[in-house]
Tab-separated table of C-alpha atoms in Angstrom:
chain	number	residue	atom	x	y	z
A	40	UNK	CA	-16.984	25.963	1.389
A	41	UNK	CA	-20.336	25.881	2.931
A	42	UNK	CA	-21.394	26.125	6.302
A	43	UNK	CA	-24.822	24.980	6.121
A	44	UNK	CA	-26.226	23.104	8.988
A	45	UNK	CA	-23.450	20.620	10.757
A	46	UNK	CA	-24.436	17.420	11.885
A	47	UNK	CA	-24.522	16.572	15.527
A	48	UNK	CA	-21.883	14.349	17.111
A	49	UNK	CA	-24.429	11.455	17.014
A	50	UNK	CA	-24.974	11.746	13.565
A	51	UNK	CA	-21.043	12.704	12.795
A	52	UNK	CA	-20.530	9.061	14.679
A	53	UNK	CA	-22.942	6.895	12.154
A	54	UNK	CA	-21.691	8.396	8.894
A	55	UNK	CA	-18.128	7.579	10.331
A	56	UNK	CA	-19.594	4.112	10.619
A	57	UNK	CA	-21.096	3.712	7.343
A	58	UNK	CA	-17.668	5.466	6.022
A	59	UNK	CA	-15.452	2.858	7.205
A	60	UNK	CA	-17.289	0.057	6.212
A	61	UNK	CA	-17.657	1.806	2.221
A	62	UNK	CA	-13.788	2.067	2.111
A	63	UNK	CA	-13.178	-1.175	4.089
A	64	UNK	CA	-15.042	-2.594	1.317
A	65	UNK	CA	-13.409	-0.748	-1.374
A	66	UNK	CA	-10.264	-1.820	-0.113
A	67	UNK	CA	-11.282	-5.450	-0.370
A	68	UNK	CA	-11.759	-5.087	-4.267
A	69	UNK	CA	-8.362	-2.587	-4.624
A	70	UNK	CA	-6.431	-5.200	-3.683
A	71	UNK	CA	-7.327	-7.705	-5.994
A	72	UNK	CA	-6.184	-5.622	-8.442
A	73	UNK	CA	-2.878	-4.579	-6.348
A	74	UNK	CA	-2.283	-8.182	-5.109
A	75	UNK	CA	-2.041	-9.113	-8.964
A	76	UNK	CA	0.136	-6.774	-9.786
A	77	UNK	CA	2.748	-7.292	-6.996
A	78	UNK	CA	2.923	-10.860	-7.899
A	79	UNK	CA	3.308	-10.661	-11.903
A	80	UNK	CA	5.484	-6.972	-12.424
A	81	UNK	CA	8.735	-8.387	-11.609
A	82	UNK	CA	8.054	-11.951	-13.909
A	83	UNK	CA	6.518	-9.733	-16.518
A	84	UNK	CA	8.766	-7.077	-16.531
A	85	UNK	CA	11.975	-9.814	-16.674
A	86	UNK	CA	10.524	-11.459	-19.403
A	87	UNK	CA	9.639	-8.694	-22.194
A	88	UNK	CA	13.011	-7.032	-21.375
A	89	UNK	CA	14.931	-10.498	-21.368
A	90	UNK	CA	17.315	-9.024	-18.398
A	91	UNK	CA	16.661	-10.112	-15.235
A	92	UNK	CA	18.243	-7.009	-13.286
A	93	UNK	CA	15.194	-4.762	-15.105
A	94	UNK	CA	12.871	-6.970	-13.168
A	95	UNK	CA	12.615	-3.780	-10.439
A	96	UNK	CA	11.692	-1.467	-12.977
A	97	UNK	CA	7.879	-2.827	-12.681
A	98	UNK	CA	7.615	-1.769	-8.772
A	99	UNK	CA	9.716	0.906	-9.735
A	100	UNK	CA	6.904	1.802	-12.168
A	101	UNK	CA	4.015	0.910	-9.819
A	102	UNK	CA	5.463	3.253	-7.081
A	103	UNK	CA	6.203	6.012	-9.802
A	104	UNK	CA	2.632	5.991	-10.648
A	105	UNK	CA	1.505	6.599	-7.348
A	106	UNK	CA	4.145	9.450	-6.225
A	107	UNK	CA	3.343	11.220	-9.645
A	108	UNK	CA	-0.433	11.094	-8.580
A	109	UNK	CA	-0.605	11.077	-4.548
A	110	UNK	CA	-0.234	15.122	-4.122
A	111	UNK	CA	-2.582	16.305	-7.568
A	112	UNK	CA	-5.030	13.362	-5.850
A	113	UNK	CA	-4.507	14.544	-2.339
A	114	UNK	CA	-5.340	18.119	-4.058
A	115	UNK	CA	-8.830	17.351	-6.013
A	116	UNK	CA	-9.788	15.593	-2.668
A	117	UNK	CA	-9.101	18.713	-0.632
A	118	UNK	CA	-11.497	20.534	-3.570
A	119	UNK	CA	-13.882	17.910	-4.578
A	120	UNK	CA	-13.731	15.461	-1.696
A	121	UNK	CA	-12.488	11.793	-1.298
A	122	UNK	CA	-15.578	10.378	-3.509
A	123	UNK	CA	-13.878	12.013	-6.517
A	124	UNK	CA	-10.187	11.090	-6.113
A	125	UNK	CA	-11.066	7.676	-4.927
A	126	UNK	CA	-12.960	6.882	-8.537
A	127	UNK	CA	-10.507	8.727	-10.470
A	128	UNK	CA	-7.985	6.443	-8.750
A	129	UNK	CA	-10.114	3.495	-10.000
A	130	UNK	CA	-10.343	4.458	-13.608
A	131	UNK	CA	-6.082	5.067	-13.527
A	132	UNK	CA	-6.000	1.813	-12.698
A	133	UNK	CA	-8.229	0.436	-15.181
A	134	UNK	CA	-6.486	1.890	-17.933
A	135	UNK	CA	-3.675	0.297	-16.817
A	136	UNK	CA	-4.590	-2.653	-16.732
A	137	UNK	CA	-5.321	-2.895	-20.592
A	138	UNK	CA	-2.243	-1.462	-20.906
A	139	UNK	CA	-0.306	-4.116	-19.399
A	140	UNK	CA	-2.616	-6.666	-21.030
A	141	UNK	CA	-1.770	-4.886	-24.285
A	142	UNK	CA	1.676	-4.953	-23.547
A	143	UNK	CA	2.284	-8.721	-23.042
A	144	UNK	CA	0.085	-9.331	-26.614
A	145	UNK	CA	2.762	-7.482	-28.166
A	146	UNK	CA	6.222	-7.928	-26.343
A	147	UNK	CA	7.039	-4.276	-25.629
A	148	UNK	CA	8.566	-3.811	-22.053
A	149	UNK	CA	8.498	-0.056	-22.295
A	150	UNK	CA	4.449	-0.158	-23.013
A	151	UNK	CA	4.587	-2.403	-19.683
A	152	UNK	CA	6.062	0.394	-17.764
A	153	UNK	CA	3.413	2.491	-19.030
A	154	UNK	CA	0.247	0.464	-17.740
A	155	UNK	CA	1.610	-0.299	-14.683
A	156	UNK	CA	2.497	3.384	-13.606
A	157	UNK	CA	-1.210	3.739	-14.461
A	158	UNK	CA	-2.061	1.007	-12.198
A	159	UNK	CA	0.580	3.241	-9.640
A	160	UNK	CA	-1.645	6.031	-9.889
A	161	UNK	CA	-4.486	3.950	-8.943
A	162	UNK	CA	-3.460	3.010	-5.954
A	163	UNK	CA	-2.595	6.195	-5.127
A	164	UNK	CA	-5.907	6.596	-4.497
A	165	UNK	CA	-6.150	3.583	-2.959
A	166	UNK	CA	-3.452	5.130	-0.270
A	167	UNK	CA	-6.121	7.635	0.432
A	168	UNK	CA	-8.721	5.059	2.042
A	169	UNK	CA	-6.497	5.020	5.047
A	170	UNK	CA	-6.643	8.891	5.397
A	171	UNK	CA	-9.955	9.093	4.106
A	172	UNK	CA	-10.695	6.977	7.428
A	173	UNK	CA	-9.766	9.336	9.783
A	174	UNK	CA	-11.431	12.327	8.518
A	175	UNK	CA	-14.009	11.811	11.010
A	176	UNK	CA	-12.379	10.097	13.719
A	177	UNK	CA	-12.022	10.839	17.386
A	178	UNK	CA	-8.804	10.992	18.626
A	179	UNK	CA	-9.689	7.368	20.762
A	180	UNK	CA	-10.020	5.585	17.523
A	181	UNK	CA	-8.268	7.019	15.117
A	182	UNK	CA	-5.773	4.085	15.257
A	183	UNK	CA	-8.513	1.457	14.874
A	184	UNK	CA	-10.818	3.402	12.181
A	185	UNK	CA	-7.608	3.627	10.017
A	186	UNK	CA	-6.325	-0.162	10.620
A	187	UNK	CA	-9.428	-1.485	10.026
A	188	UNK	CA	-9.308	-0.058	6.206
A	189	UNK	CA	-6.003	-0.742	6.122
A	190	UNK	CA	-6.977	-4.711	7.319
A	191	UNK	CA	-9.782	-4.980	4.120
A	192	UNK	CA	-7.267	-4.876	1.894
A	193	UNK	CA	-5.661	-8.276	3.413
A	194	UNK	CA	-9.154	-10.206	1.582
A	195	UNK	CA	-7.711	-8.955	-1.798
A	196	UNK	CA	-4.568	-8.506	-1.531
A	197	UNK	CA	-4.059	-12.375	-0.562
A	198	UNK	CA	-6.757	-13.392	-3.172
A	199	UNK	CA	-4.857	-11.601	-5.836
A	200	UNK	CA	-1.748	-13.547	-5.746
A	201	UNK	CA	-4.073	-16.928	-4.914
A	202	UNK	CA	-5.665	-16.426	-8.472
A	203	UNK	CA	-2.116	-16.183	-10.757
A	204	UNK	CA	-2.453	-19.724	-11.259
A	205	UNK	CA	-6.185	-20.349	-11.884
A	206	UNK	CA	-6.434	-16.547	-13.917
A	207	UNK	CA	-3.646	-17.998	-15.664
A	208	UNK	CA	-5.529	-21.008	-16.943
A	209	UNK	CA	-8.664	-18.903	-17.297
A	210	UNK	CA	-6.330	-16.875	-19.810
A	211	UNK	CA	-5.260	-19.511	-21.862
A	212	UNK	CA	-8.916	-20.533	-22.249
A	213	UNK	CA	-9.705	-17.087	-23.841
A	214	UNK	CA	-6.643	-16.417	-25.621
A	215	UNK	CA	-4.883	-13.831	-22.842
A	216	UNK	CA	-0.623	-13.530	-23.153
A	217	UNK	CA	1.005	-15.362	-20.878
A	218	UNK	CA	1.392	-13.916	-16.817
A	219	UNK	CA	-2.019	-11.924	-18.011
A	220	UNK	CA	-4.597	-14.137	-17.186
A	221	UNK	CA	-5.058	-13.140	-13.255
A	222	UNK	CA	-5.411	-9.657	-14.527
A	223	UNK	CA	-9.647	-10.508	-15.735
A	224	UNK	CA	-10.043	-11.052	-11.946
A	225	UNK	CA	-8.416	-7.467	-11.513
A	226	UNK	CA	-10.860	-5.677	-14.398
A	227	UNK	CA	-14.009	-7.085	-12.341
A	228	UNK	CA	-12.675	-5.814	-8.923
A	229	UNK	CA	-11.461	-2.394	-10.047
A	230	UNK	CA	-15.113	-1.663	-11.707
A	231	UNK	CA	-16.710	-2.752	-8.684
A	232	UNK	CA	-14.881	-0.458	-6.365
A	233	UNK	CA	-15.462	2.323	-8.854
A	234	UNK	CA	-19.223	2.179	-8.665
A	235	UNK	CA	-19.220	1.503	-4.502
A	236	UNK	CA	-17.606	4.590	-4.109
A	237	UNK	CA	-19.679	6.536	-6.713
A	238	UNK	CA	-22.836	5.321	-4.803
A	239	UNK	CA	-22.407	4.519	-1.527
A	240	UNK	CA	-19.560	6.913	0.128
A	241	UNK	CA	-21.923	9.919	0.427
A	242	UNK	CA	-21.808	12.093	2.405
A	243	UNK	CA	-18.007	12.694	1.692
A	244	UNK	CA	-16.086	12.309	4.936
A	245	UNK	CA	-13.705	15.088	3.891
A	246	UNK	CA	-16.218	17.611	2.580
A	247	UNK	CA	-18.286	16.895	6.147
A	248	UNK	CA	-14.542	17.555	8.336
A	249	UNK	CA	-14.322	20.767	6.638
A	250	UNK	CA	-17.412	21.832	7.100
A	251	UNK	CA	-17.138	21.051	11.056
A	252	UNK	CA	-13.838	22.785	11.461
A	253	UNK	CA	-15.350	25.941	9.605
A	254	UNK	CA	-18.181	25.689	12.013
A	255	UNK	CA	-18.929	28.484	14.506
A	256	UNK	CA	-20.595	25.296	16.821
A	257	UNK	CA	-18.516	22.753	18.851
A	258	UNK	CA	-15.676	20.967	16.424
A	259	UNK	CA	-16.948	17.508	17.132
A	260	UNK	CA	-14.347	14.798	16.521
A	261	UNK	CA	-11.937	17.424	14.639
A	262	UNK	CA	-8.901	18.333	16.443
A	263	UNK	CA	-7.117	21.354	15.154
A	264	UNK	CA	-3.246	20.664	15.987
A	265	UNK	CA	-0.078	20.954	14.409
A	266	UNK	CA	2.913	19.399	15.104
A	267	UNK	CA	5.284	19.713	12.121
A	268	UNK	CA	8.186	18.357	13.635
A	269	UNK	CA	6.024	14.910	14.306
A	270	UNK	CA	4.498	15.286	11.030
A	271	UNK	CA	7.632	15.598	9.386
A	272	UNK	CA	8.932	11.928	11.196
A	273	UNK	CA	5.418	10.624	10.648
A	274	UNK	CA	6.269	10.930	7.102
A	275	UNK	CA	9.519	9.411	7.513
A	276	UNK	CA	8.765	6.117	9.647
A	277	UNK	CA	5.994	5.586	6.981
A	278	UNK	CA	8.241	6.066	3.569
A	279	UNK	CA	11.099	4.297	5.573
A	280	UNK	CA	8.850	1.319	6.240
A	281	UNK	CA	7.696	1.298	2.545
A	282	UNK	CA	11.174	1.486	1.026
A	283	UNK	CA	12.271	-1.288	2.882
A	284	UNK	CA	9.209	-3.514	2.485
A	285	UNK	CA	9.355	-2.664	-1.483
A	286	UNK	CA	12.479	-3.325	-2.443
A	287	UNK	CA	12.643	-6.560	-0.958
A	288	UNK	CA	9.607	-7.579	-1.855
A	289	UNK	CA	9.794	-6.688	-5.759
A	290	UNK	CA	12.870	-8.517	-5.384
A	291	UNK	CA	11.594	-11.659	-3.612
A	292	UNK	CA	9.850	-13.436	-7.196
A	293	UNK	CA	13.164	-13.353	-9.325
A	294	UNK	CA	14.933	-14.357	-6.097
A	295	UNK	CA	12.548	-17.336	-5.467
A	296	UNK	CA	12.613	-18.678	-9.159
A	297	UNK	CA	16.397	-18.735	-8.579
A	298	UNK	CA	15.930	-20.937	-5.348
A	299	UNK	CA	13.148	-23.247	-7.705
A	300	UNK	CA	15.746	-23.282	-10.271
A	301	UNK	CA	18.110	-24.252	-7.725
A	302	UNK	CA	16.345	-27.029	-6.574
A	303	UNK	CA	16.257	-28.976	-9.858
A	304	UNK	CA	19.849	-28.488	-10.603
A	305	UNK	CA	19.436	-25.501	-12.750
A	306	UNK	CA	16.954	-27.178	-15.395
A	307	UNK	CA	14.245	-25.613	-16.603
A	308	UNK	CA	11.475	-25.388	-13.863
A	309	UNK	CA	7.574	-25.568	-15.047
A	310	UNK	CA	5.829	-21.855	-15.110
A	311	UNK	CA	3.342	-22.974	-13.470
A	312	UNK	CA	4.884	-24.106	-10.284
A	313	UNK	CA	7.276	-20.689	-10.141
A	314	UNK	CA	4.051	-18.714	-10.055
A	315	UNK	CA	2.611	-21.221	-7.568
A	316	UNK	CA	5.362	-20.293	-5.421
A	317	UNK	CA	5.623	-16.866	-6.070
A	318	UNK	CA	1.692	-16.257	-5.549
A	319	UNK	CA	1.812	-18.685	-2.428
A	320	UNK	CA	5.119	-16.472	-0.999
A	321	UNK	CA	3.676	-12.972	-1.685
A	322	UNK	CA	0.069	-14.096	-0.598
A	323	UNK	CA	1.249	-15.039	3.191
A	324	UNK	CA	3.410	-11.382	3.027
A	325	UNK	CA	0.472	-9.720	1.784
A	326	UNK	CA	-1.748	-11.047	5.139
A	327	UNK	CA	1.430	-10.138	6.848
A	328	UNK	CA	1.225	-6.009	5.387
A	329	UNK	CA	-2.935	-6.104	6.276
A	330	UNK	CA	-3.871	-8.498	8.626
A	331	UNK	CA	-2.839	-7.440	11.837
A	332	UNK	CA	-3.292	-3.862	11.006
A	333	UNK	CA	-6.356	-3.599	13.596
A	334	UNK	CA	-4.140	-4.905	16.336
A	335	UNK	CA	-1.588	-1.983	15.392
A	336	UNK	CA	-4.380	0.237	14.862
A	337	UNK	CA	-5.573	-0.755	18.600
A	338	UNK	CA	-1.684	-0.302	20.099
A	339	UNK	CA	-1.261	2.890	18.380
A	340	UNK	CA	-4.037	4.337	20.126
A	341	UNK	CA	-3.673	2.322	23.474
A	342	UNK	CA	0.376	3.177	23.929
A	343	UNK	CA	1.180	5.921	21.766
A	344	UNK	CA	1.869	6.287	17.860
A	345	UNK	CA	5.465	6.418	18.442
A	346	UNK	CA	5.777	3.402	20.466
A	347	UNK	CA	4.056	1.365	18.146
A	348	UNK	CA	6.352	2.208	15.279
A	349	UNK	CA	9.611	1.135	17.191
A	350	UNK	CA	7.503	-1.846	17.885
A	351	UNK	CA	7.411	-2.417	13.303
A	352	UNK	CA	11.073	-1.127	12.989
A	353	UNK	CA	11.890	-3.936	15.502
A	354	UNK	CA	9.289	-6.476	13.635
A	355	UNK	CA	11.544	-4.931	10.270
A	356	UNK	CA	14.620	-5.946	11.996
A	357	UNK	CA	13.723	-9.458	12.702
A	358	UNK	CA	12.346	-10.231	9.301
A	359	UNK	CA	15.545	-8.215	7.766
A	360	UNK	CA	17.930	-10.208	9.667
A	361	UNK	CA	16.524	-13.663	8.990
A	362	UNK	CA	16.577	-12.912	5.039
A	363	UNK	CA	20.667	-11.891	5.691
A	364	UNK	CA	21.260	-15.028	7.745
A	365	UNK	CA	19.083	-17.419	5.304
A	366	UNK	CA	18.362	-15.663	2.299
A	367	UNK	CA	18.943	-19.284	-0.158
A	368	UNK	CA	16.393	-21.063	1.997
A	369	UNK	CA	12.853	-21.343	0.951
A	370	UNK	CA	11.404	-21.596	4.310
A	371	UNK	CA	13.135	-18.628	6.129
A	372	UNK	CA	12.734	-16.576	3.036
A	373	UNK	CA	8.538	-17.271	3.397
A	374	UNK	CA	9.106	-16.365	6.842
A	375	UNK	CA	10.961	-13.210	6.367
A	376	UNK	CA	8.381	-12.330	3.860
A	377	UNK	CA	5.443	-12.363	6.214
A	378	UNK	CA	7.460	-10.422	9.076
A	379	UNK	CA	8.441	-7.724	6.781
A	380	UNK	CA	4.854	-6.925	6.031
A	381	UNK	CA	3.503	-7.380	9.865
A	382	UNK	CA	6.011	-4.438	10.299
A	383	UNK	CA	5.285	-2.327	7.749
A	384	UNK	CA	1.651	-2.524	8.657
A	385	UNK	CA	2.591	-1.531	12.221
A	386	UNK	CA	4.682	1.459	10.194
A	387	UNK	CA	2.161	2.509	7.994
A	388	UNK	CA	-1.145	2.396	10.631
A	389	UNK	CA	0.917	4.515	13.221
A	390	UNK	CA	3.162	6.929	10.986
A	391	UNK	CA	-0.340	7.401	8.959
A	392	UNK	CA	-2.501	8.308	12.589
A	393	UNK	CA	0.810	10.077	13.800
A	394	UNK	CA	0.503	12.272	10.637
A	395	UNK	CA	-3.474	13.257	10.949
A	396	UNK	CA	-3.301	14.013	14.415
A	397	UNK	CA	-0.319	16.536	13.865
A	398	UNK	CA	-1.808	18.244	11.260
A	399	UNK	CA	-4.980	20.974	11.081
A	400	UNK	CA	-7.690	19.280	8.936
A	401	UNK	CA	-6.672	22.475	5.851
A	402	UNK	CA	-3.302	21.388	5.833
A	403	UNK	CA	-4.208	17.690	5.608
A	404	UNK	CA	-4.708	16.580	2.596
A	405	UNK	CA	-1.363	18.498	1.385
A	406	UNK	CA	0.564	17.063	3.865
A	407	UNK	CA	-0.856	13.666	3.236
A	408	UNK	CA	-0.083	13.447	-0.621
A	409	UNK	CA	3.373	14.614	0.638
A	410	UNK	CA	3.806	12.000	2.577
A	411	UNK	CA	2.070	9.308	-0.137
A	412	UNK	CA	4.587	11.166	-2.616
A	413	UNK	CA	7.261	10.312	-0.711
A	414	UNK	CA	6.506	6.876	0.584
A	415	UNK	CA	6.168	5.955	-3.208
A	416	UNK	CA	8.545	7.805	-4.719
A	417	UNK	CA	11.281	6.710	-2.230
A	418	UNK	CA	10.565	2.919	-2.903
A	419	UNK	CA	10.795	3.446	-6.505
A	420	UNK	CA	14.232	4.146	-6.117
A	421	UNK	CA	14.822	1.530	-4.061
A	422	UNK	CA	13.212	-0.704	-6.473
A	423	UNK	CA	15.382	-0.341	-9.151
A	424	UNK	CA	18.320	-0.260	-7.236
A	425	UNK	CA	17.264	-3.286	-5.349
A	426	UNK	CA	17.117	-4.993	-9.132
A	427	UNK	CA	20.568	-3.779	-9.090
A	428	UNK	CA	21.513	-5.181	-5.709
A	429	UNK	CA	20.352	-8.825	-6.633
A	430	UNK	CA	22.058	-8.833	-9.351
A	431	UNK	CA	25.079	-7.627	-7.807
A	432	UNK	CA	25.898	-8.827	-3.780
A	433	UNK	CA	22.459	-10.758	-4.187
A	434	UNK	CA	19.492	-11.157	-1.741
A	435	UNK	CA	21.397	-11.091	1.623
A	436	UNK	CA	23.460	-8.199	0.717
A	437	UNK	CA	20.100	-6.516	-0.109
A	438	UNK	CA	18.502	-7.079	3.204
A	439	UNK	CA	21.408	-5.823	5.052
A	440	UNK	CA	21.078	-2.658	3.435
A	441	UNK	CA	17.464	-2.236	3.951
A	442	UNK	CA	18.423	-3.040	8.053
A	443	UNK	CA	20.622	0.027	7.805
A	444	UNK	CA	17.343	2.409	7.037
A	445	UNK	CA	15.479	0.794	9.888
A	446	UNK	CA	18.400	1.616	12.219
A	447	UNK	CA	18.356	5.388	10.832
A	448	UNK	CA	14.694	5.408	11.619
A	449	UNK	CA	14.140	4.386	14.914
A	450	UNK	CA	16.983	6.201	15.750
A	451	UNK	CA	15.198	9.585	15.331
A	452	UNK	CA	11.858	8.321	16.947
A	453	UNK	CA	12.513	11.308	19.427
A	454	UNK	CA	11.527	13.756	16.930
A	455	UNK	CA	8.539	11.513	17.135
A	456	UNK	CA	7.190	13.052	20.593
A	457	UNK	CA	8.045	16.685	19.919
């Protein structure tokens, strides 16, 4: 690794700048693509496979895509920098998508798996942003840097579900399968972000931390600590959060066209208004995951990282109980929606800062695909056993379950402070 000539802290501070605002906008056009995806798996996946309970196997897949790919990604970043893992995420992703495109044309559920654990492995990289923020960050805003990325992604990841209904009419127009047609929206954005980061996120934040740490000169904004016992709950708070977000959430469409269904006395309900619903439900949980991620970014450097994950396992527990009390309303199920993802952002942004700033920069990227690895691979478990769960004790029983994981968690915050 070189050791050429280290910028001063001045300098350090503007490409930090620039930094954030590449991935912020990268994150913007990931999560038109993600957003998609959320929204049409579970309908997609339930209607090649003609079995409703297999409708978990597409977030299953999603988060099997991106557990298979967040430690080699985490890897090539620690060797060729953030640039390159970031655009290799982006072409994952774009294959997937013509998978899944492909898939629909010709009614074969397994080649729908396939596309969308490509799609997985995409945002795998996507996960990275968030890390890829702090590289360069002082210990004062860590929190913020990192929640600010993690806040772009609320432009896409709302517009994504918003366009199911006009991408599918777009689709019809050019001849796209059915639940498809949102995915043209998704091809545009994931190009887009592939040649922003190709261009623009130079120098690479990663490749200009390790060059500071190896430094004989001051370390800048690099702080060489580690805290494995803190790592180690970081990690868990953060796939915690995720497996309990996930599996209700890849749950939530099937569960909602039963409520629609419901409604008009078990006759047939137009597509158009289920995916209406759906998009409308998952959009307002998707602002929920992203939009106040700058506040919890701002708390999780103003009272602690710890404190501000109790604060989402509490935010968990609210929207948790609400779905157990009311899960056959429409209204407290929208509601419950948007409060699980307000806590999982407050999860994510403080377990993710919690896990940098216990961990010496060589040991981060490991550590971090670990912990991606984990978050993902943990909620495709839960994902198909959620599928499982609805069809089984149904949606209440499944949010009691997921309160049990949040009581486990914030039970070992301790471990937290160590």
């Amino acid at each position: 690794m070189s050791t050429a000539v280290v910028p001063g802290i001045e300098e350090i501070a503007r490409v930090q700048g620039r930094t954030v605002r590449v991935l912020a906008a990268g994150q913007v056009l990931g999560g038109v693509s993600f957003g998609a995806t959320v929204s049409l798996g579970a309908l997609l996946a339930a209607d090649l496979s003609g079995e409703e309970s297999l409708s978990g196997f597409a977030t299953a897949a999603v988060t099997l895509g991106a557990a298979l790919c967040a430690i080699p990604l985490a890897r090539l970043a620690g060797v060729r920098g953030r640039r390159f893992a970031l655009t290799l995420g982006n072409a994952f992703a774009l294959a997937g998508i013509a998978i899944v495109i492909l898939s629909a044309a010709l009614r074969l559920f397994p080649l729908l798996l396939a596309g969308v654990i490509l799609i997985g492995a995409g945002n795998a990289g996507n996960l990275q942003s968030r890390f890829a923020a702090t590289d360069l960050a002082t210990p004062r805003r860590r929190g913020r840097d990192l929640g600010t990325v993690v806040w772009a992604t609320t432009v896409g990841g709302v517009l994504g579900p918003l366009m199911i209904t006009p991408g599918e009419a777009l689709g019809a127009v050019v001849g796209m399968p059915p639940l498809t047609g949102a995915y043209l929206f998704s091809i545009v954005a994931q190009v887009a972000a592939l040649v922003l980061y190709l261009v623009a996120l130079r120098p690479d934040p990663l490749a200009l931390a390790q060059r500071i740490a190896l430094s004989a000169g001051p370390s800048g904004p690099v702080v060489e600590s580690d805290r494995p016992v803190a790592a180690r709950y970081a990690m868990l708070a953060v796939a915690a959060s995720h497996v309990v977000m996930a599996s209700v959430m890849a749950m939530t469409p099937i569960h909602l066209s039963h409520i629609a269904h419901a409604a008009h006395g078990g006759h047939a309900v137009e597509t158009t208004e289920i995916t209406l619903l759906v998009g409308t439900t998952i959009a307002l949980h998707v602002l929920g995951m992203y939009g106040a991620s700058p506040l919890f970014g701002w708390l999780a450097d103003r009272i602690g990282r710890v404190t501000t994950i109790l604060a989402g396992l509490g935010i968990l527990t609210l929207a948790l109980g609400t779905l157990t009390l009311w899960p056959d309303e429409q209204p407290a199920v929208v509601v419950g929606l948007f409060l699980l993802g307000l806590g999982w952002s407050a999860g994510t942004v403080a377990g993710s800062a919690l896990l940098t700033e216990s961990t010496p920069i060589a040991r981060r990227p490991r550590r971090q695909g670990l912990s991606d690895t984990t978050m993902t691979a943990s909620a495709a478990v839960g994902s198909v056993l959620a599928g499982i769960v609805l069809g089984g004790p149904g949606y209440g029983a499944l949010a009691l379950i997921a309160l049990a994981i949040v009581a486990v968690t914030a039970l070992l915050s301790p471990l937290g402070r160590r």
